[in-house]
Amino acid sequence: MAVSKKSEQSIARAGFAEDVGAKRSYKTFTILPSKLRADHFSDNHDRAAVYSLASEMPELAGHPAFADDRFCFRRTEVMTRVVSFQAVGQEQPIKAYRSNTHQADVAAGFLRHAAALYLEVTGKLAECPDMREGLMVVAAEQPKTPLAAMDKNRAENERLDSGSPLNRAWVCKRYEVLGLSRSDIATKIGCSKRLVDRYFQLLGLAPSIQFDVHEGRTKLMQALDNASKAGKGTAT
């Protein structure tokens, strides 16, 4: 289903035009989930993309709304949001901004987008209260720099932090790629440099161990201690 002329005009008014002011850049509009692009391995996402889209949500595998197969959620998380949409509709808008190559990129609300896209591709979106026309979206101004994008997204998603050390490790890694020292990263995320060092040690462990830590089956220090005893790392 193509975006209507009215929707296109709403997108421009909502803040996707180059010359709009800050006040107008936070209007809302409605758009089908399939018209949004969600890169789960981007600076706009602070959860670790450790799952496979094809494995967790085979209904969405290969959909052009996703950058690749990397996915940040378990199927149970998505389906819980699906049930919520079917019961009460969308209670909070997602955030998106215009990119150079796509109509709009998801900036915040990746889980809601995945759930709504599932409903769309299975023909059930119109059954959800007030969602026949798609998702309600707030047009957000694109951050000027990748570092600003990371800061903005981390601040917006802090209250939703699952507590996963792997999620936090990926945040640290992305900050490092953007040029921050480990001391600066510690200041950014509000922890000690020693803990930041441990997060980086976690990223050096086998993916299966990282996954166990992410799922809560193994504690961070337990994983590092085990790796140290096996001669595959240090726990400091």
Backbone as CSV, one residue per row, in Angstrom:
resi,resn,N_x,N_y,N_z,CA_x,CA_y,CA_z,C_x,C_y,C_z
1,MET,0.851,-1.194,0.000,0.000,0.000,0.000,0.880,1.234,0.000
2,ALA,0.689,2.128,-0.966,1.530,3.321,-1.091,1.091,4.382,-0.100
3,VAL,2.022,5.240,0.258,1.702,6.355,1.137,0.890,7.364,0.358
4,SER,-0.232,7.818,0.905,-1.106,8.743,0.211,-0.477,10.124,0.114
5,LYS,-1.026,10.934,-0.817,-0.543,12.310,-0.966,-0.702,13.074,0.333
6,LYS,-1.843,12.821,1.010,-2.080,13.489,2.280,-1.013,13.110,3.290
7,SER,-0.622,11.821,3.328,0.411,11.372,4.259,1.747,12.001,3.919
8,GLU,2.057,12.082,2.607,3.318,12.694,2.190,3.384,14.148,2.633
9,GLN,2.254,14.853,2.501,2.218,16.254,2.933,2.374,16.346,4.447
10,SER,1.764,15.398,5.164,1.882,15.393,6.625,3.321,15.175,7.048
11,ILE,4.026,14.280,6.326,5.424,14.020,6.640,6.240,15.288,6.486
12,ALA,6.011,16.023,5.394,6.750,17.271,5.178,6.438,18.270,6.268
13,ARG,5.163,18.392,6.623,4.788,19.338,7.679,5.338,18.904,9.027
14,ALA,5.469,17.621,9.212,5.877,17.110,10.519,7.344,17.317,10.829
15,GLY,8.134,17.690,9.861,9.519,17.973,10.195,10.521,17.347,9.273
16,PHE,10.096,16.695,8.207,11.035,16.073,7.296,11.440,16.998,6.158
17,ALA,10.961,18.221,6.168,11.448,19.213,5.218,12.680,19.876,5.810
18,GLU,13.583,20.307,4.932,14.866,20.830,5.416,14.721,22.129,6.209
19,ASP,13.695,22.932,5.885,13.661,24.290,6.438,12.641,24.465,7.564
20,VAL,12.140,23.380,8.137,11.157,23.552,9.201,11.836,23.918,10.509
21,GLY,11.091,24.577,11.375,11.631,24.958,12.667,11.489,23.845,13.681
22,ALA,12.141,24.012,14.823,12.143,22.968,15.849,10.737,22.702,16.367
23,LYS,9.916,23.731,16.454,8.582,23.546,16.988,7.768,22.612,16.111
24,ARG,7.927,22.722,14.812,7.143,21.919,13.887,7.730,20.527,13.690
25,SER,8.951,20.319,14.135,9.596,19.031,13.894,9.122,17.943,14.839
26,TYR,8.177,18.288,15.728,7.673,17.266,16.637,6.183,17.020,16.463
27,LYS,5.633,17.341,15.287,4.278,16.959,14.977,4.231,15.467,14.693
28,THR,3.045,14.925,14.762,2.890,13.501,14.497,2.247,13.272,13.138
29,PHE,2.487,12.104,12.602,1.830,11.679,11.380,1.659,10.172,11.452
30,THR,0.925,9.629,10.510,0.658,8.190,10.474,1.246,7.601,9.210
31,ILE,1.893,6.452,9.346,2.531,5.815,8.205,2.532,4.298,8.421
32,LEU,2.447,3.541,7.337,2.497,2.090,7.467,3.875,1.648,7.944
33,PRO,3.949,0.648,8.810,5.246,0.162,9.296,6.191,-0.240,8.171
34,SER,5.667,-0.762,7.076,6.507,-1.201,5.958,7.195,-0.053,5.250
35,LYS,6.758,1.187,5.509,7.380,2.354,4.895,8.481,2.943,5.770
36,LEU,8.721,2.328,6.911,9.795,2.751,7.809,10.943,1.753,7.717
37,ARG,12.160,2.243,7.875,13.329,1.371,7.876,13.873,1.294,9.291
38,ALA,14.181,0.082,9.742,14.675,-0.125,11.109,15.994,-0.888,11.063
39,ASP,17.078,-0.181,11.329,18.398,-0.808,11.373,18.702,-1.165,12.827
40,HIS,18.620,-2.440,13.159,18.807,-2.870,14.543,20.276,-2.875,14.964
41,PHE,21.168,-2.594,14.059,22.590,-2.517,14.397,23.086,-1.122,14.025
42,SER,22.474,-0.133,14.638,22.809,1.254,14.311,23.047,2.047,15.583
43,ASP,23.522,3.267,15.418,23.753,4.143,16.558,22.443,4.610,17.185
44,ASN,21.315,4.339,16.526,20.012,4.705,17.070,19.442,3.621,17.977
45,HIS,20.210,2.574,18.177,19.710,1.467,18.992,20.775,1.087,20.010
46,ASP,20.374,0.963,21.280,21.353,0.649,22.313,21.142,-0.731,22.906
47,ARG,20.434,-1.593,22.201,20.354,-2.995,22.586,21.220,-3.819,21.649
48,ALA,21.772,-4.877,22.170,22.651,-5.715,21.364,21.832,-6.512,20.349
49,ALA,22.237,-6.440,19.092,21.520,-7.160,18.031,22.037,-8.595,17.946
50,VAL,21.703,-9.403,18.943,22.263,-10.749,19.047,21.321,-11.827,18.528
51,TYR,20.130,-11.437,18.138,19.165,-12.416,17.658,19.090,-12.383,16.129
52,SER,18.521,-13.425,15.569,18.309,-13.524,14.127,16.852,-13.218,13.813
53,LEU,16.627,-12.286,12.904,15.265,-11.958,12.500,14.564,-13.183,11.924
54,ALA,15.287,-13.935,11.100,14.696,-15.119,10.476,14.296,-16.163,11.497
55,SER,15.070,-16.278,12.581,14.774,-17.266,13.611,13.650,-16.807,14.534
56,GLU,13.705,-15.539,14.939,12.728,-15.030,15.893,11.397,-14.667,15.228
57,MET,11.474,-14.037,14.060,10.269,-13.573,13.378,10.333,-13.965,11.902
58,PRO,10.167,-15.242,11.606,10.280,-15.684,10.210,9.302,-14.982,9.273
59,GLU,8.202,-14.481,9.829,7.230,-13.756,8.998,7.825,-12.471,8.426
60,LEU,8.863,-11.960,9.083,9.469,-10.689,8.667,10.823,-10.876,7.985
61,ALA,11.283,-12.100,7.891,12.613,-12.375,7.328,12.712,-11.838,5.906
62,GLY,13.788,-11.101,5.646,14.032,-10.562,4.321,13.211,-9.330,3.968
63,HIS,12.402,-8.842,4.910,11.579,-7.664,4.619,12.481,-6.444,4.430
64,PRO,12.216,-5.628,3.408,13.072,-4.461,3.147,13.057,-3.402,4.237
65,ALA,12.159,-3.526,5.211,12.153,-2.575,6.325,13.369,-2.753,7.223
66,PHE,14.027,-3.924,7.135,15.189,-4.206,7.975,16.472,-4.135,7.155
67,ALA,17.527,-3.669,7.799,18.811,-3.542,7.116,19.408,-4.908,6.807
68,ASP,19.276,-5.846,7.751,19.806,-7.195,7.567,19.124,-8.117,8.569
69,ASP,19.698,-9.278,8.820,19.064,-10.280,9.675,19.260,-10.016,11.161
70,ARG,20.109,-9.042,11.516,20.358,-8.773,12.935,19.122,-8.157,13.583
71,PHE,18.798,-8.657,14.770,17.543,-8.293,15.425,17.777,-8.193,16.920
72,CYS,17.084,-7.292,17.589,17.357,-6.998,19.000,16.374,-7.623,19.987
73,PHE,15.377,-8.345,19.501,14.335,-8.812,20.404,14.047,-10.303,20.235
74,ARG,13.542,-10.908,21.299,13.021,-12.268,21.217,11.586,-12.222,20.683
75,ARG,11.157,-13.307,20.120,9.801,-13.359,19.576,8.759,-13.052,20.660
76,THR,8.998,-13.549,21.859,8.032,-13.322,22.933,7.850,-11.838,23.222
77,GLU,8.913,-11.051,23.121,8.812,-9.611,23.337,7.945,-8.960,22.268
78,VAL,8.181,-9.361,21.023,7.411,-8.789,19.918,5.941,-9.176,20.026
79,MET,5.680,-10.445,20.310,4.300,-10.914,20.349,3.532,-10.327,21.538
80,THR,4.234,-10.039,22.627,3.585,-9.357,23.750,3.095,-7.986,23.323
81,ARG,3.907,-7.273,22.541,3.500,-5.964,22.044,2.381,-6.107,20.996
82,VAL,2.422,-7.164,20.212,1.348,-7.429,19.248,0.004,-7.555,19.971
83,VAL,-0.013,-8.332,21.037,-1.239,-8.528,21.815,-1.720,-7.191,22.382
84,SER,-0.784,-6.371,22.839,-1.139,-5.054,23.369,-1.765,-4.182,22.284
85,PHE,-1.178,-4.182,21.102,-1.735,-3.404,19.991,-3.155,-3.874,19.658
86,GLN,-3.355,-5.173,19.659,-4.665,-5.719,19.320,-5.709,-5.361,20.371
87,ALA,-5.276,-5.209,21.612,-6.210,-4.929,22.699,-6.530,-3.442,22.826
88,VAL,-5.486,-2.608,22.799,-5.702,-1.181,23.089,-5.143,-0.253,22.032
89,GLY,-4.533,-0.781,20.986,-3.949,0.080,19.976,-2.593,0.620,20.410
90,GLN,-2.124,1.634,19.718,-0.816,2.230,19.998,-0.970,3.358,21.001
91,GLU,-0.329,3.221,22.136,-0.468,4.226,23.197,0.636,5.276,23.155
92,GLN,1.767,4.954,22.553,2.870,5.909,22.443,3.392,5.928,21.016
93,PRO,3.699,7.113,20.470,4.243,7.161,19.115,5.692,6.685,19.097
94,ILE,6.135,6.250,17.940,7.553,5.987,17.775,8.189,7.239,17.187
95,LYS,9.503,7.291,17.167,10.209,8.435,16.598,10.950,8.007,15.337
96,ALA,10.933,8.877,14.347,11.628,8.580,13.094,12.144,9.878,12.496
97,TYR,13.181,9.752,11.688,13.703,10.918,10.979,13.974,10.539,9.532
98,ARG,14.028,11.529,8.704,14.260,11.297,7.286,15.734,11.029,7.036
99,SER,16.023,10.039,6.193,17.401,9.741,5.813,17.601,10.111,4.351
100,ASN,18.837,9.972,3.885,19.151,10.326,2.506,18.583,9.322,1.503
101,THR,18.459,8.080,1.905,18.081,7.033,0.956,16.734,6.387,1.256
102,HIS,16.137,6.724,2.390,14.863,6.121,2.756,13.888,7.205,3.185
103,GLN,12.610,6.883,3.094,11.601,7.861,3.475,11.745,8.253,4.941
104,ALA,11.926,7.262,5.801,12.083,7.552,7.224,12.760,6.377,7.914
105,ASP,13.667,6.683,8.819,14.359,5.676,9.617,13.846,5.737,11.050
106,VAL,13.633,4.580,11.651,13.211,4.534,13.048,14.349,5.039,13.925
107,ALA,14.023,5.964,14.814,15.006,6.486,15.753,14.767,5.948,17.156
108,ALA,13.531,5.688,17.502,13.169,5.118,18.808,11.818,4.452,18.675
109,GLY,11.692,3.263,19.267,10.452,2.512,19.158,10.589,1.296,18.262
110,PHE,11.781,0.676,18.280,12.058,-0.464,17.403,11.131,-1.650,17.694
111,LEU,10.823,-1.890,18.965,9.955,-3.007,19.314,8.542,-2.766,18.801
112,ARG,8.033,-1.561,18.972,6.695,-1.228,18.479,6.637,-1.350,16.959
113,HIS,7.715,-0.936,16.298,7.746,-1.047,14.840,7.686,-2.510,14.410
114,ALA,8.489,-3.362,15.042,8.507,-4.780,14.676,7.134,-5.412,14.883
115,ALA,6.488,-5.074,15.992,5.169,-5.644,16.274,4.139,-5.172,15.255
116,ALA,4.173,-3.894,14.932,3.215,-3.351,13.967,3.464,-3.909,12.567
117,LEU,4.726,-4.107,12.216,5.042,-4.677,10.905,4.537,-6.114,10.819
118,TYR,4.691,-6.862,11.897,4.149,-8.225,11.937,2.643,-8.196,11.679
119,LEU,1.952,-7.278,12.332,0.506,-7.170,12.143,0.162,-6.785,10.708
120,GLU,0.994,-5.923,10.112,0.737,-5.515,8.735,0.907,-6.681,7.759
121,VAL,2.015,-7.400,7.871,2.293,-8.460,6.895,1.354,-9.662,7.076
122,THR,0.780,-9.794,8.272,-0.170,-10.886,8.491,-1.617,-10.431,8.293
123,GLY,-1.791,-9.191,7.839,-3.123,-8.691,7.528,-3.990,-8.374,8.726
124,LYS,-3.386,-8.102,9.875,-4.156,-7.884,11.096,-4.060,-6.459,11.635
125,LEU,-3.304,-5.596,10.957,-3.096,-4.247,11.488,-4.409,-3.480,11.595
126,ALA,-5.276,-3.631,10.605,-6.530,-2.888,10.591,-7.459,-3.301,11.726
127,GLU,-7.209,-4.455,12.331,-8.049,-4.919,13.432,-7.699,-4.229,14.743
128,CYS,-6.544,-3.570,14.794,-6.101,-2.915,16.033,-6.764,-1.542,16.157
129,PRO,-7.200,-1.175,17.359,-7.866,0.117,17.547,-7.027,1.291,17.043
130,ASP,-7.616,2.078,16.147,-7.000,3.316,15.639,-5.675,3.090,14.920
131,MET,-5.451,1.898,14.370,-4.187,1.638,13.679,-4.391,1.224,12.216
132,ARG,-5.583,1.446,11.691,-5.872,1.052,10.314,-4.916,1.738,9.332
133,GLU,-4.587,3.001,9.605,-3.717,3.757,8.700,-2.229,3.548,8.985
134,GLY,-1.911,2.843,10.059,-0.518,2.575,10.371,-0.108,3.070,11.742
135,LEU,1.183,3.264,11.904,1.769,3.708,13.175,1.723,5.222,13.310
136,MET,1.497,5.677,14.532,1.645,7.091,14.834,3.125,7.360,15.083
137,VAL,3.653,8.357,14.396,5.086,8.631,14.436,5.322,10.105,14.749
138,VAL,6.306,10.362,15.581,6.780,11.717,15.825,8.000,11.939,14.945
139,ALA,7.966,12.973,14.145,9.106,13.294,13.292,10.172,13.992,14.119
140,ALA,11.293,13.320,14.301,12.377,13.842,15.135,13.466,14.443,14.261
141,GLU,14.067,15.477,14.750,15.174,16.086,14.030,16.392,15.167,14.127
142,GLN,17.006,14.896,13.003,18.157,14.001,12.985,19.342,14.643,13.711
143,PRO,19.980,13.906,14.630,21.151,14.452,15.322,22.232,14.853,14.331
144,LYS,22.978,15.875,14.685,23.980,16.424,13.780,25.167,15.490,13.595
145,THR,25.517,14.717,14.620,26.690,13.847,14.552,26.339,12.467,15.088
146,PRO,27.113,11.430,14.738,26.881,10.096,15.306,26.952,10.088,16.832
147,LEU,27.858,10.894,17.403,27.969,10.949,18.858,26.699,11.530,19.463
148,ALA,26.160,12.573,18.828,24.907,13.156,19.310,23.769,12.149,19.208
149,ALA,23.786,11.329,18.151,22.762,10.290,17.985,22.842,9.284,19.122
150,MET,24.057,8.864,19.464,24.231,7.916,20.556,23.753,8.506,21.871
151,ASP,24.149,9.753,22.156,23.753,10.397,23.405,22.233,10.516,23.503
152,LYS,21.622,10.937,22.407,20.171,11.144,22.396,19.434,9.836,22.596
153,ASN,19.845,8.814,21.873,19.151,7.540,21.965,19.336,6.888,23.328
154,ARG,20.559,6.981,23.874,20.806,6.379,25.182,19.955,7.057,26.248
155,ALA,19.836,8.385,26.162,19.033,9.113,27.137,17.559,8.722,27.036
156,GLU,17.062,8.563,25.800,15.652,8.245,25.597,15.317,6.829,26.042
157,ASN,16.284,5.926,25.936,16.008,4.525,26.214,16.499,4.052,27.579
158,GLU,17.079,4.971,28.358,17.655,4.581,29.636,16.615,3.955,30.560
159,ARG,15.411,4.497,30.552,14.365,3.976,31.443,13.884,2.600,31.007
160,LEU,14.182,2.232,29.749,13.771,0.926,29.238,14.901,-0.087,29.290
161,ASP,16.025,0.291,29.872,17.195,-0.583,29.902,16.841,-1.904,30.571
162,SER,17.101,-2.992,29.884,16.774,-4.315,30.415,17.763,-4.764,31.484
163,GLY,18.862,-4.019,31.653,19.870,-4.419,32.619,20.877,-5.396,32.056
164,SER,20.791,-5.698,30.781,21.708,-6.647,30.165,23.113,-6.067,30.062
165,PRO,24.119,-6.751,30.648,25.499,-6.280,30.499,25.933,-6.233,29.033
166,LEU,25.374,-7.113,28.211,25.762,-7.117,26.801,25.232,-5.878,26.088
167,ASN,24.017,-5.450,26.419,23.518,-4.202,25.845,24.457,-3.052,26.199
168,ARG,24.851,-3.004,27.463,25.723,-1.911,27.912,27.112,-2.024,27.288
169,ALA,27.559,-3.256,27.087,28.854,-3.458,26.435,28.833,-2.917,25.014
170,TRP,27.734,-3.135,24.310,27.624,-2.623,22.949,27.565,-1.103,22.918
171,VAL,26.918,-0.512,23.908,26.918,0.948,24.006,28.359,1.451,24.164
172,CYS,29.112,0.790,25.048,30.517,1.173,25.256,31.316,1.032,23.965
173,LYS,31.105,-0.069,23.263,31.837,-0.305,22.024,31.529,0.762,20.986
174,ARG,30.270,1.135,20.870,29.894,2.154,19.894,30.494,3.501,20.251
175,TYR,30.540,3.801,21.551,31.194,5.045,21.964,32.688,4.999,21.640
176,GLU,33.312,3.851,21.830,34.738,3.732,21.520,34.987,3.946,20.033
177,VAL,34.136,3.372,19.201,34.269,3.552,17.754,34.155,5.030,17.379
178,LEU,33.364,5.776,18.147,33.186,7.203,17.885,34.323,8.046,18.463
179,GLY,35.325,7.387,19.072,36.524,8.093,19.489,36.650,8.393,20.969
180,LEU,35.737,7.922,21.794,35.825,8.195,23.224,36.771,7.213,23.906
181,SER,37.513,7.726,24.896,38.356,6.863,25.707,37.483,6.100,26.696
182,ARG,38.030,5.079,27.307,37.244,4.307,28.268,36.873,5.146,29.489
183,SER,37.750,6.056,29.867,37.419,6.953,30.985,36.240,7.849,30.616
184,ASP,36.247,8.361,29.384,35.138,9.201,28.926,33.842,8.401,28.843
185,ILE,33.968,7.157,28.407,32.785,6.297,28.321,32.194,6.071,29.711
186,ALA,33.067,5.827,30.680,32.609,5.615,32.052,31.825,6.824,32.553
187,THR,32.323,8.007,32.243,31.628,9.228,32.638,30.279,9.334,31.929
188,LYS,30.259,8.983,30.652,29.029,9.065,29.856,27.923,8.190,30.438
189,ILE,28.273,6.954,30.758,27.231,6.009,31.166,27.084,5.895,32.677
190,GLY,27.923,6.640,33.414,27.774,6.705,34.862,28.212,5.483,35.619
191,CYS,29.397,4.965,35.279,29.934,3.823,36.021,31.447,3.977,36.124
192,SER,32.101,3.032,36.764,33.551,3.091,36.907,34.246,2.633,35.620
193,LYS,35.484,3.064,35.442,36.256,2.608,34.287,36.495,1.100,34.383
194,ARG,36.636,0.583,35.600,36.834,-0.863,35.759,35.652,-1.637,35.182
195,LEU,34.426,-1.141,35.424,33.255,-1.829,34.881,33.236,-1.728,33.359
196,VAL,33.641,-0.584,32.825,33.726,-0.443,31.367,34.717,-1.455,30.806
197,ASP,35.855,-1.614,31.490,36.844,-2.608,31.049,36.224,-4.014,31.028
198,ARG,35.405,-4.308,32.016,34.763,-5.622,32.073,33.780,-5.798,30.917
199,TYR,33.079,-4.730,30.575,32.164,-4.818,29.431,32.930,-5.167,28.156
200,PHE,34.099,-4.556,27.979,34.906,-4.859,26.794,35.446,-6.291,26.846
201,GLN,35.768,-6.749,28.040,36.196,-8.152,28.175,35.069,-9.093,27.757
202,LEU,33.837,-8.736,28.109,32.686,-9.551,27.722,32.597,-9.675,26.201
203,LEU,32.857,-8.586,25.506,32.778,-8.610,24.046,33.864,-9.480,23.424
204,GLY,34.904,-9.786,24.208,35.964,-10.644,23.703,35.722,-12.122,23.934
205,LEU,34.648,-12.441,24.647,34.332,-13.850,24.912,33.555,-14.452,23.744
206,ALA,33.435,-15.756,23.770,32.715,-16.458,22.708,31.262,-15.977,22.644
207,PRO,30.685,-15.889,21.453,29.286,-15.441,21.310,28.307,-16.231,22.170
208,SER,28.554,-17.526,22.341,27.646,-18.334,23.153,27.664,-17.887,24.616
209,ILE,28.838,-17.480,25.102,28.945,-17.002,26.484,28.274,-15.633,26.606
210,GLN,28.513,-14.774,25.622,27.856,-13.464,25.612,26.337,-13.630,25.665
211,PHE,25.839,-14.575,24.887,24.399,-14.811,24.829,23.874,-15.276,26.182
212,ASP,24.608,-16.143,26.868,24.184,-16.619,28.190,24.128,-15.465,29.188
213,VAL,25.098,-14.553,29.099,25.093,-13.374,29.977,23.898,-12.488,29.643
214,HIS,23.658,-12.294,28.355,22.547,-11.457,27.903,21.212,-12.014,28.379
215,GLU,21.073,-13.341,28.343,19.821,-13.989,28.732,19.691,-14.156,30.245
216,GLY,20.763,-13.826,30.986,20.705,-13.922,32.437,21.033,-15.286,32.999
217,ARG,21.482,-16.201,32.138,21.834,-17.536,32.623,23.188,-17.542,33.315
218,THR,24.046,-16.581,32.971,25.364,-16.467,33.579,25.600,-15.015,33.964
219,LYS,26.103,-14.795,35.169,26.437,-13.445,35.598,27.706,-12.974,34.897
220,LEU,27.831,-11.664,34.741,28.998,-11.097,34.064,30.292,-11.550,34.706
221,MET,30.421,-11.388,36.026,31.677,-11.735,36.698,31.933,-13.238,36.649
222,GLN,30.880,-14.029,36.701,31.051,-15.474,36.588,31.626,-15.839,35.224
223,ALA,31.119,-15.205,34.183,31.620,-15.476,32.830,33.075,-15.069,32.700
224,LEU,33.429,-13.916,33.259,34.815,-13.447,33.178,35.740,-14.319,34.013
225,ASP,35.272,-14.743,35.186,36.070,-15.637,36.038,36.324,-16.974,35.333
226,ASN,35.289,-17.518,34.740,35.437,-18.793,34.034,36.416,-18.667,32.874
227,ALA,36.341,-17.545,32.164,37.247,-17.320,31.032,38.678,-17.177,31.530
228,SER,38.854,-16.500,32.668,40.184,-16.317,33.231,40.792,-17.660,33.635
229,LYS,39.988,-18.515,34.262,40.482,-19.831,34.700,40.839,-20.712,33.505
230,ALA,40.110,-20.488,32.397,40.384,-21.269,31.186,41.503,-20.678,30.345
231,GLY,42.080,-19.561,30.852,43.166,-18.903,30.127,42.714,-18.139,28.906
232,LYS,41.432,-17.706,28.915,40.880,-17.010,27.738,40.502,-15.570,28.066
233,GLY,40.988,-15.090,29.177,40.679,-13.719,29.536,41.097,-13.452,30.961
234,THR,40.843,-12.230,31.408,41.168,-11.856,32.788,39.943,-11.243,33.421
235,ALA,39.752,-11.526,34.687,38.652,-10.930,35.444,39.264,-9.984,36.464
236,THR,39.138,-8.686,36.195,39.756,-7.702,37.083,38.699,-6.770,37.636
